[in-house]
Amino acid sequence: MRIPVYLLPLALLATASFVSAADQPFLTDKARGWFWYEKQPDPPPPKEKEPKQPPPAAAAPAKPASSPEASAQSQPGPATFSVKWFQQNYATVMEDAIDDPTDAKMDKYRYVTRVMVDKATNFSHKFQERAVLDAALDETNRFPISSAMRSDFYRQINQNKAHYMRQLADRAGLWVFLDAECSFCERQYPIVKRMAKEHGLYVIFITKQGGPIFDMRPDDEVLPDAGHSKVMQVSVYPATVLVAPPDKHVVVSQGMLSEDLIVDRVLLAAKHIGLLDEGQYAEVNPNYSGLLSPQQISKLGTVDFSDPFFTRKIRDAVVAKSSDLSRSRVNYEKAR
């Protein structure tokens, strides 16, 4: 069938209406005009193909759990029954025996303990042996322990105390604070009087009441407390203060003391304010005799630990200190 000529425009129009907007952009986007040279956007890059994941490897068969003893043998560690070994294993052996006290675990704990005790005893024996065979390490040279030597040693110490107390009497005195309402003050008064008379110390009694108390002797020097206790920071009676003119003082005690304790504290206070040196104080207190001073130890600390003469240098310092102590005792005996 032929379409008449006069119907051809209508046929074309009907055909155009079935054309999609995507195929005819100039119809749907006509407002933009005819941009023949407009650059079209670049096409999107092709997607990269994801690499195929390899199939999961078959799980390795689990190894049988090994015992702690087997693990300890497989790994290098400290030698058995060394100090490091005991530090790492002794607590475990003991805890195993406590948690499950079977015969085997208890025997293991007891025998390991036996080895540890024997090891410590061997160390103690060697330590004592070296102290006996090396005079520089023998503590009995500083502080004798035998009854035959001890009595003579303490006799010499007491003589040294009396000697230095008499020397202090020329440079220092005591202030003794008392209160008439204090029962301990009444008992402290005759003790101080007896000690001061024996060593020639000058004593001033300072009372809260401002005058003599406790039937004090007429020759006692008594002063009222005019702020002395506040300056000395005395809060407990009786109190004893070592005073060294013009400006040195040390509170020796706050509370009642026996005569020998007053002497010991007075000598310690004298060392504190420089009236006795370290060597002199070592002669009245055996716990200080023959000790390396902090300065000497600091000097030894500069010696290299890898020095082949490291031990020898320490020994030389100890021997020199002991020699100084021996000379001071000999000189004191000659001076008397």
Short mmCIF file of C-alpha atoms in Angstrom, two decimals:
data_model
loop_
_atom_site.label_atom_id
_atom_site.label_comp_id
_atom_site.label_asym_id
_atom_site.label_seq_id
_atom_site.Cartn_x
_atom_site.Cartn_y
_atom_site.Cartn_z
CA MET A 1 0.00 0.00 0.00
CA ARG A 2 1.46 3.35 -0.97
CA ILE A 3 1.16 6.28 1.42
CA PRO A 4 -0.16 9.38 -0.24
CA VAL A 5 2.32 12.19 -0.57
CA TYR A 6 0.27 14.57 1.46
CA LEU A 7 0.33 12.08 4.40
CA LEU A 8 4.15 11.64 4.40
CA PRO A 9 4.94 14.47 6.93
CA LEU A 10 2.48 12.96 9.38
CA ALA A 11 4.09 9.55 9.03
CA LEU A 12 7.53 10.99 9.67
CA LEU A 13 6.25 12.83 12.74
CA ALA A 14 4.73 9.67 14.13
CA THR A 15 7.94 7.77 13.54
CA ALA A 16 10.00 10.45 15.32
CA SER A 17 7.80 10.25 18.42
CA PHE A 18 8.93 6.64 18.91
CA VAL A 19 12.63 7.58 18.88
CA SER A 20 14.12 7.59 22.43
CA ALA A 21 15.58 10.70 24.01
CA ALA A 22 18.90 8.94 24.27
CA ASP A 23 19.00 8.48 20.50
CA GLN A 24 17.96 12.10 19.82
CA PRO A 25 19.81 14.33 22.36
CA PHE A 26 19.30 17.36 20.15
CA LEU A 27 15.54 17.13 20.82
CA THR A 28 15.67 16.69 24.62
CA ASP A 29 18.60 19.02 25.21
CA LYS A 30 17.81 21.65 22.63
CA ALA A 31 18.05 24.51 25.11
CA ARG A 32 21.83 24.06 25.14
CA GLY A 33 22.03 24.79 21.44
CA TRP A 34 24.28 23.08 18.96
CA PHE A 35 27.71 22.61 20.63
CA TRP A 36 29.42 20.69 17.92
CA TYR A 37 32.89 21.03 19.48
CA GLU A 38 31.98 20.26 23.07
CA LYS A 39 34.30 17.67 24.51
CA GLN A 40 32.51 14.61 25.78
CA PRO A 41 33.55 13.18 29.19
CA ASP A 42 36.04 10.34 29.18
CA PRO A 43 34.54 6.93 29.60
CA PRO A 44 35.01 5.40 33.10
CA PRO A 45 38.10 3.22 33.48
CA PRO A 46 37.49 -0.48 33.24
CA LYS A 47 37.15 -2.24 36.56
CA GLU A 48 40.14 -4.25 37.64
CA LYS A 49 39.49 -7.85 38.10
CA GLU A 50 39.94 -8.92 41.72
CA PRO A 51 42.65 -11.57 42.11
CA LYS A 52 41.38 -14.90 43.06
CA GLN A 53 42.07 -15.77 46.69
CA PRO A 54 44.09 -18.94 47.17
CA PRO A 55 42.23 -21.69 48.93
CA PRO A 56 42.89 -21.74 52.73
CA ALA A 57 45.79 -23.92 53.72
CA ALA A 58 45.02 -27.00 55.67
CA ALA A 59 45.48 -26.45 59.40
CA ALA A 60 48.59 -28.06 60.80
CA PRO A 61 47.90 -30.82 63.26
CA ALA A 62 48.11 -29.58 66.86
CA LYS A 63 51.25 -30.60 68.68
CA PRO A 64 50.73 -32.49 71.89
CA ALA A 65 51.15 -30.26 74.93
CA SER A 66 54.52 -30.75 76.53
CA SER A 67 55.06 -30.87 80.26
CA PRO A 68 56.69 -27.90 82.05
CA GLU A 69 59.77 -30.03 82.74
CA ALA A 70 60.13 -30.86 79.02
CA SER A 71 59.75 -27.16 78.10
CA ALA A 72 62.37 -26.19 80.62
CA GLN A 73 64.78 -28.73 79.14
CA SER A 74 64.20 -27.49 75.59
CA GLN A 75 64.96 -23.86 76.43
CA PRO A 76 68.35 -22.71 77.71
CA GLY A 77 68.19 -21.51 81.30
CA PRO A 78 70.25 -21.16 84.45
CA ALA A 79 72.15 -24.15 85.76
CA THR A 80 70.09 -26.38 88.03
CA PHE A 81 70.43 -25.43 91.72
CA SER A 82 72.11 -22.13 90.90
CA VAL A 83 70.81 -19.00 92.64
CA LYS A 84 68.98 -17.97 89.45
CA TRP A 85 67.44 -21.44 89.20
CA PHE A 86 66.11 -21.24 92.76
CA GLN A 87 64.72 -17.75 92.09
CA GLN A 88 62.82 -19.02 89.05
CA ASN A 89 61.71 -22.49 90.20
CA TYR A 90 61.62 -22.80 93.99
CA ALA A 91 58.30 -20.98 94.41
CA THR A 92 56.72 -23.21 91.74
CA VAL A 93 57.93 -26.39 93.44
CA MET A 94 56.57 -25.19 96.77
CA GLU A 95 53.20 -24.10 95.31
CA ASP A 96 52.78 -27.45 93.58
CA ALA A 97 53.30 -29.24 96.89
CA ILE A 98 50.85 -26.90 98.65
CA ASP A 99 48.12 -27.21 95.99
CA ASP A 100 48.45 -30.98 95.59
CA PRO A 101 50.42 -32.45 98.52
CA THR A 102 51.09 -35.88 97.11
CA ASP A 103 54.03 -37.92 98.35
CA ALA A 104 56.01 -37.30 95.16
CA LYS A 105 55.48 -33.52 95.15
CA MET A 106 56.16 -33.20 98.87
CA ASP A 107 59.37 -35.21 98.58
CA LYS A 108 60.43 -33.08 95.63
CA TYR A 109 59.85 -29.90 97.63
CA ARG A 110 61.64 -31.22 100.72
CA TYR A 111 64.72 -32.42 98.83
CA VAL A 112 64.97 -29.22 96.76
CA THR A 113 64.78 -27.31 100.04
CA ARG A 114 67.51 -29.51 101.48
CA VAL A 115 69.81 -28.65 98.57
CA MET A 116 69.07 -24.94 99.02
CA VAL A 117 69.80 -25.05 102.77
CA ASP A 118 73.03 -26.99 102.21
CA LYS A 119 74.07 -24.48 99.56
CA ALA A 120 73.45 -21.60 101.99
CA THR A 121 75.30 -23.41 104.79
CA ASN A 122 78.33 -23.98 102.55
CA PHE A 123 78.36 -20.27 101.81
CA SER A 124 78.13 -19.45 105.52
CA HIS A 125 80.99 -21.78 106.38
CA LYS A 126 83.24 -20.27 103.74
CA PHE A 127 82.25 -16.76 104.82
CA GLN A 128 83.25 -17.52 108.43
CA GLU A 129 86.41 -19.29 107.32
CA ARG A 130 87.65 -16.29 105.37
CA ALA A 131 86.81 -14.01 108.31
CA VAL A 132 88.94 -16.14 110.63
CA LEU A 133 91.89 -16.56 108.25
CA ASP A 134 91.95 -12.90 107.09
CA ALA A 135 92.52 -10.46 109.94
CA ALA A 136 91.12 -7.58 107.88
CA LEU A 137 87.73 -9.33 107.82
CA ASP A 138 87.73 -10.57 111.42
CA GLU A 139 84.99 -8.61 113.22
CA THR A 140 86.30 -9.73 116.61
CA ASN A 141 89.17 -7.29 116.12
CA ARG A 142 86.61 -4.48 116.31
CA PHE A 143 84.24 -6.03 118.83
CA PRO A 144 85.51 -9.07 120.78
CA ILE A 145 82.99 -11.78 121.55
CA SER A 146 84.93 -13.98 123.95
CA SER A 147 84.16 -13.44 127.63
CA ALA A 148 87.86 -13.13 128.50
CA MET A 149 88.38 -10.23 126.12
CA ARG A 150 84.97 -8.62 126.46
CA SER A 151 85.38 -7.45 130.07
CA ASP A 152 88.74 -5.84 129.32
CA PHE A 153 87.36 -4.32 126.13
CA TYR A 154 84.47 -2.64 127.94
CA ARG A 155 86.81 -1.48 130.69
CA GLN A 156 88.86 0.32 128.03
CA ILE A 157 85.74 1.79 126.42
CA ASN A 158 84.56 3.19 129.77
CA GLN A 159 88.00 4.69 130.39
CA ASN A 160 87.86 6.34 126.97
CA LYS A 161 84.42 7.79 127.78
CA ALA A 162 85.67 9.25 131.07
CA HIS A 163 88.69 10.73 129.29
CA TYR A 164 86.67 12.55 126.61
CA MET A 165 83.99 13.66 129.08
CA ARG A 166 86.72 15.42 131.09
CA GLN A 167 87.93 17.07 127.87
CA LEU A 168 84.39 18.29 127.12
CA ALA A 169 84.16 19.91 130.56
CA ASP A 170 86.56 22.63 129.37
CA ARG A 171 84.46 23.50 126.30
CA ALA A 172 80.82 22.71 127.07
CA GLY A 173 78.26 22.35 129.85
CA LEU A 174 74.71 21.12 130.45
CA TRP A 175 71.36 22.84 130.80
CA VAL A 176 68.89 20.65 132.66
CA PHE A 177 65.21 21.62 132.52
CA LEU A 178 63.14 20.58 135.55
CA ASP A 179 59.58 21.02 136.79
CA ALA A 180 58.57 20.76 140.45
CA GLU A 181 55.35 18.98 139.43
CA CYS A 182 57.27 16.26 137.53
CA SER A 183 58.08 13.15 139.56
CA PHE A 184 60.68 12.02 137.01
CA CYS A 185 62.43 15.38 137.35
CA GLU A 186 62.87 14.75 141.07
CA ARG A 187 64.62 11.45 140.30
CA GLN A 188 66.66 12.89 137.44
CA TYR A 189 68.18 15.65 139.56
CA PRO A 190 70.51 13.48 141.74
CA ILE A 191 71.56 11.40 138.72
CA VAL A 192 72.69 14.50 136.84
CA LYS A 193 74.42 15.86 139.91
CA ARG A 194 76.41 12.66 140.41
CA MET A 195 77.38 12.41 136.71
CA ALA A 196 78.42 16.08 136.53
CA LYS A 197 80.57 15.78 139.65
CA GLU A 198 82.31 12.64 138.35
CA HIS A 199 83.27 14.21 135.01
CA GLY A 200 83.68 17.82 136.09
CA LEU A 201 80.82 19.15 133.93
CA TYR A 202 79.26 22.51 134.67
CA VAL A 203 75.47 22.28 135.01
CA ILE A 204 72.78 24.96 135.09
CA PHE A 205 69.31 23.90 136.27
CA ILE A 206 66.43 25.75 134.64
CA THR A 207 63.11 25.38 136.44
CA LYS A 208 59.58 26.35 135.56
CA GLN A 209 59.11 27.70 139.09
CA GLY A 210 62.10 30.03 138.68
CA GLY A 211 64.02 28.88 141.74
CA PRO A 212 65.45 25.87 143.56
CA ILE A 213 63.26 22.78 143.84
CA PHE A 214 63.64 19.27 145.26
CA ASP A 215 65.89 20.42 148.13
CA MET A 216 68.60 21.57 145.72
CA ARG A 217 71.99 22.32 147.19
CA PRO A 218 72.97 25.96 147.83
CA ASP A 219 75.84 25.70 145.35
CA ASP A 220 73.52 24.68 142.49
CA GLU A 221 73.08 27.34 139.84
CA VAL A 222 69.35 27.69 139.18
CA LEU A 223 67.74 29.99 136.62
CA PRO A 224 64.10 30.69 135.76
CA ASP A 225 62.82 29.56 132.39
CA ALA A 226 62.81 32.88 130.56
CA GLY A 227 62.13 31.41 127.13
CA HIS A 228 65.02 28.95 127.25
CA SER A 229 62.76 25.91 126.73
CA LYS A 230 61.12 27.57 123.73
CA VAL A 231 64.47 28.31 122.10
CA MET A 232 65.66 24.75 122.75
CA GLN A 233 62.27 23.32 121.65
CA VAL A 234 61.90 21.44 124.93
CA SER A 235 58.41 20.03 125.43
CA VAL A 236 59.00 17.04 127.75
CA TYR A 237 60.52 17.23 131.24
CA PRO A 238 63.14 16.47 132.42
CA ALA A 239 65.30 17.56 129.49
CA THR A 240 69.06 17.80 129.08
CA VAL A 241 70.87 20.04 126.58
CA LEU A 242 74.58 20.11 125.73
CA VAL A 243 75.62 23.75 125.34
CA ALA A 244 78.96 24.81 123.81
CA PRO A 245 79.56 28.59 123.81
CA PRO A 246 79.12 30.75 121.94
CA ASP A 247 76.31 29.35 119.79
CA LYS A 248 76.26 25.54 119.68
CA HIS A 249 73.72 23.39 121.48
CA VAL A 250 72.10 19.96 121.09
CA VAL A 251 69.12 18.52 122.98
CA VAL A 252 70.57 15.35 124.51
CA SER A 253 67.34 13.94 125.94
CA GLN A 254 63.72 14.74 126.70
CA GLY A 255 62.74 12.35 129.44
CA MET A 256 64.52 10.61 132.30
CA LEU A 257 67.81 8.82 131.56
CA SER A 258 70.31 6.77 133.54
CA GLU A 259 73.82 8.09 134.10
CA ASP A 260 75.49 5.88 131.49
CA LEU A 261 72.90 6.83 128.85
CA ILE A 262 73.41 10.54 129.56
CA VAL A 263 77.15 10.08 129.02
CA ASP A 264 76.60 8.19 125.76
CA ARG A 265 74.25 10.85 124.41
CA VAL A 266 76.49 13.72 125.49
CA LEU A 267 79.41 12.18 123.60
CA LEU A 268 77.21 11.62 120.52
CA ALA A 269 76.04 15.25 120.69
CA ALA A 270 79.66 16.37 121.03
CA LYS A 271 80.53 14.55 117.80
CA HIS A 272 77.51 16.14 116.12
CA ILE A 273 78.67 19.70 116.84
CA GLY A 274 82.35 18.97 116.14
CA LEU A 275 83.76 18.72 119.66
CA LEU A 276 84.84 15.13 118.91
CA ASP A 277 86.09 13.84 115.57
CA GLU A 278 85.18 10.49 114.00
CA GLY A 279 88.29 8.74 115.31
CA GLN A 280 87.75 9.95 118.86
CA TYR A 281 84.11 8.93 118.84
CA ALA A 282 85.06 5.48 117.53
CA GLU A 283 87.09 5.01 120.72
CA VAL A 284 83.99 5.43 122.89
CA ASN A 285 81.53 3.58 120.61
CA PRO A 286 82.80 0.24 119.27
CA ASN A 287 80.07 0.13 116.64
CA TYR A 288 81.85 2.99 114.84
CA SER A 289 85.40 1.66 115.17
CA GLY A 290 87.18 0.42 112.06
CA LEU A 291 84.40 1.45 109.66
CA LEU A 292 85.16 2.83 106.23
CA SER A 293 83.86 6.39 106.08
CA PRO A 294 81.38 7.48 103.39
CA GLN A 295 84.21 9.43 101.75
CA GLN A 296 86.46 6.37 101.64
CA ILE A 297 83.69 4.22 100.19
CA SER A 298 82.98 6.86 97.57
CA LYS A 299 86.65 6.87 96.60
CA LEU A 300 86.68 3.08 96.30
CA GLY A 301 83.60 3.34 94.09
CA THR A 302 85.74 4.91 91.38
CA VAL A 303 87.75 1.70 91.01
CA ASP A 304 86.77 -0.30 87.93
CA PHE A 305 85.04 -3.55 88.87
CA SER A 306 87.01 -5.36 86.13
CA ASP A 307 90.30 -4.23 87.66
CA PRO A 308 92.26 -7.39 88.60
CA PHE A 309 93.29 -5.63 91.82
CA PHE A 310 89.72 -4.60 92.71
CA THR A 311 89.50 -6.81 95.82
CA ARG A 312 93.07 -5.97 96.84
CA LYS A 313 92.35 -2.23 96.83
CA ILE A 314 89.32 -2.72 99.08
CA ARG A 315 91.36 -4.85 101.46
CA ASP A 316 94.14 -2.25 101.61
CA ALA A 317 91.59 0.40 102.62
CA VAL A 318 90.14 -1.83 105.34
CA VAL A 319 93.61 -2.70 106.69
CA ALA A 320 94.57 0.98 106.76
CA LYS A 321 91.43 1.82 108.72
CA SER A 322 92.16 -0.95 111.23
CA SER A 323 95.75 0.24 111.57
CA ASP A 324 94.60 3.79 112.32
CA LEU A 325 92.31 2.45 115.03
CA SER A 326 95.11 0.39 116.59
CA ARG A 327 97.50 3.37 116.61
CA SER A 328 94.92 5.62 118.22
CA ARG A 329 94.37 3.07 121.01
CA VAL A 330 98.12 2.69 121.60
CA ASN A 331 98.65 6.47 121.67
CA TYR A 332 95.79 6.88 124.12
CA GLU A 333 97.21 4.22 126.44
CA LYS A 334 100.60 5.99 126.36
CA ALA A 335 99.00 9.38 127.04
CA ARG A 336 97.31 8.05 130.15
#
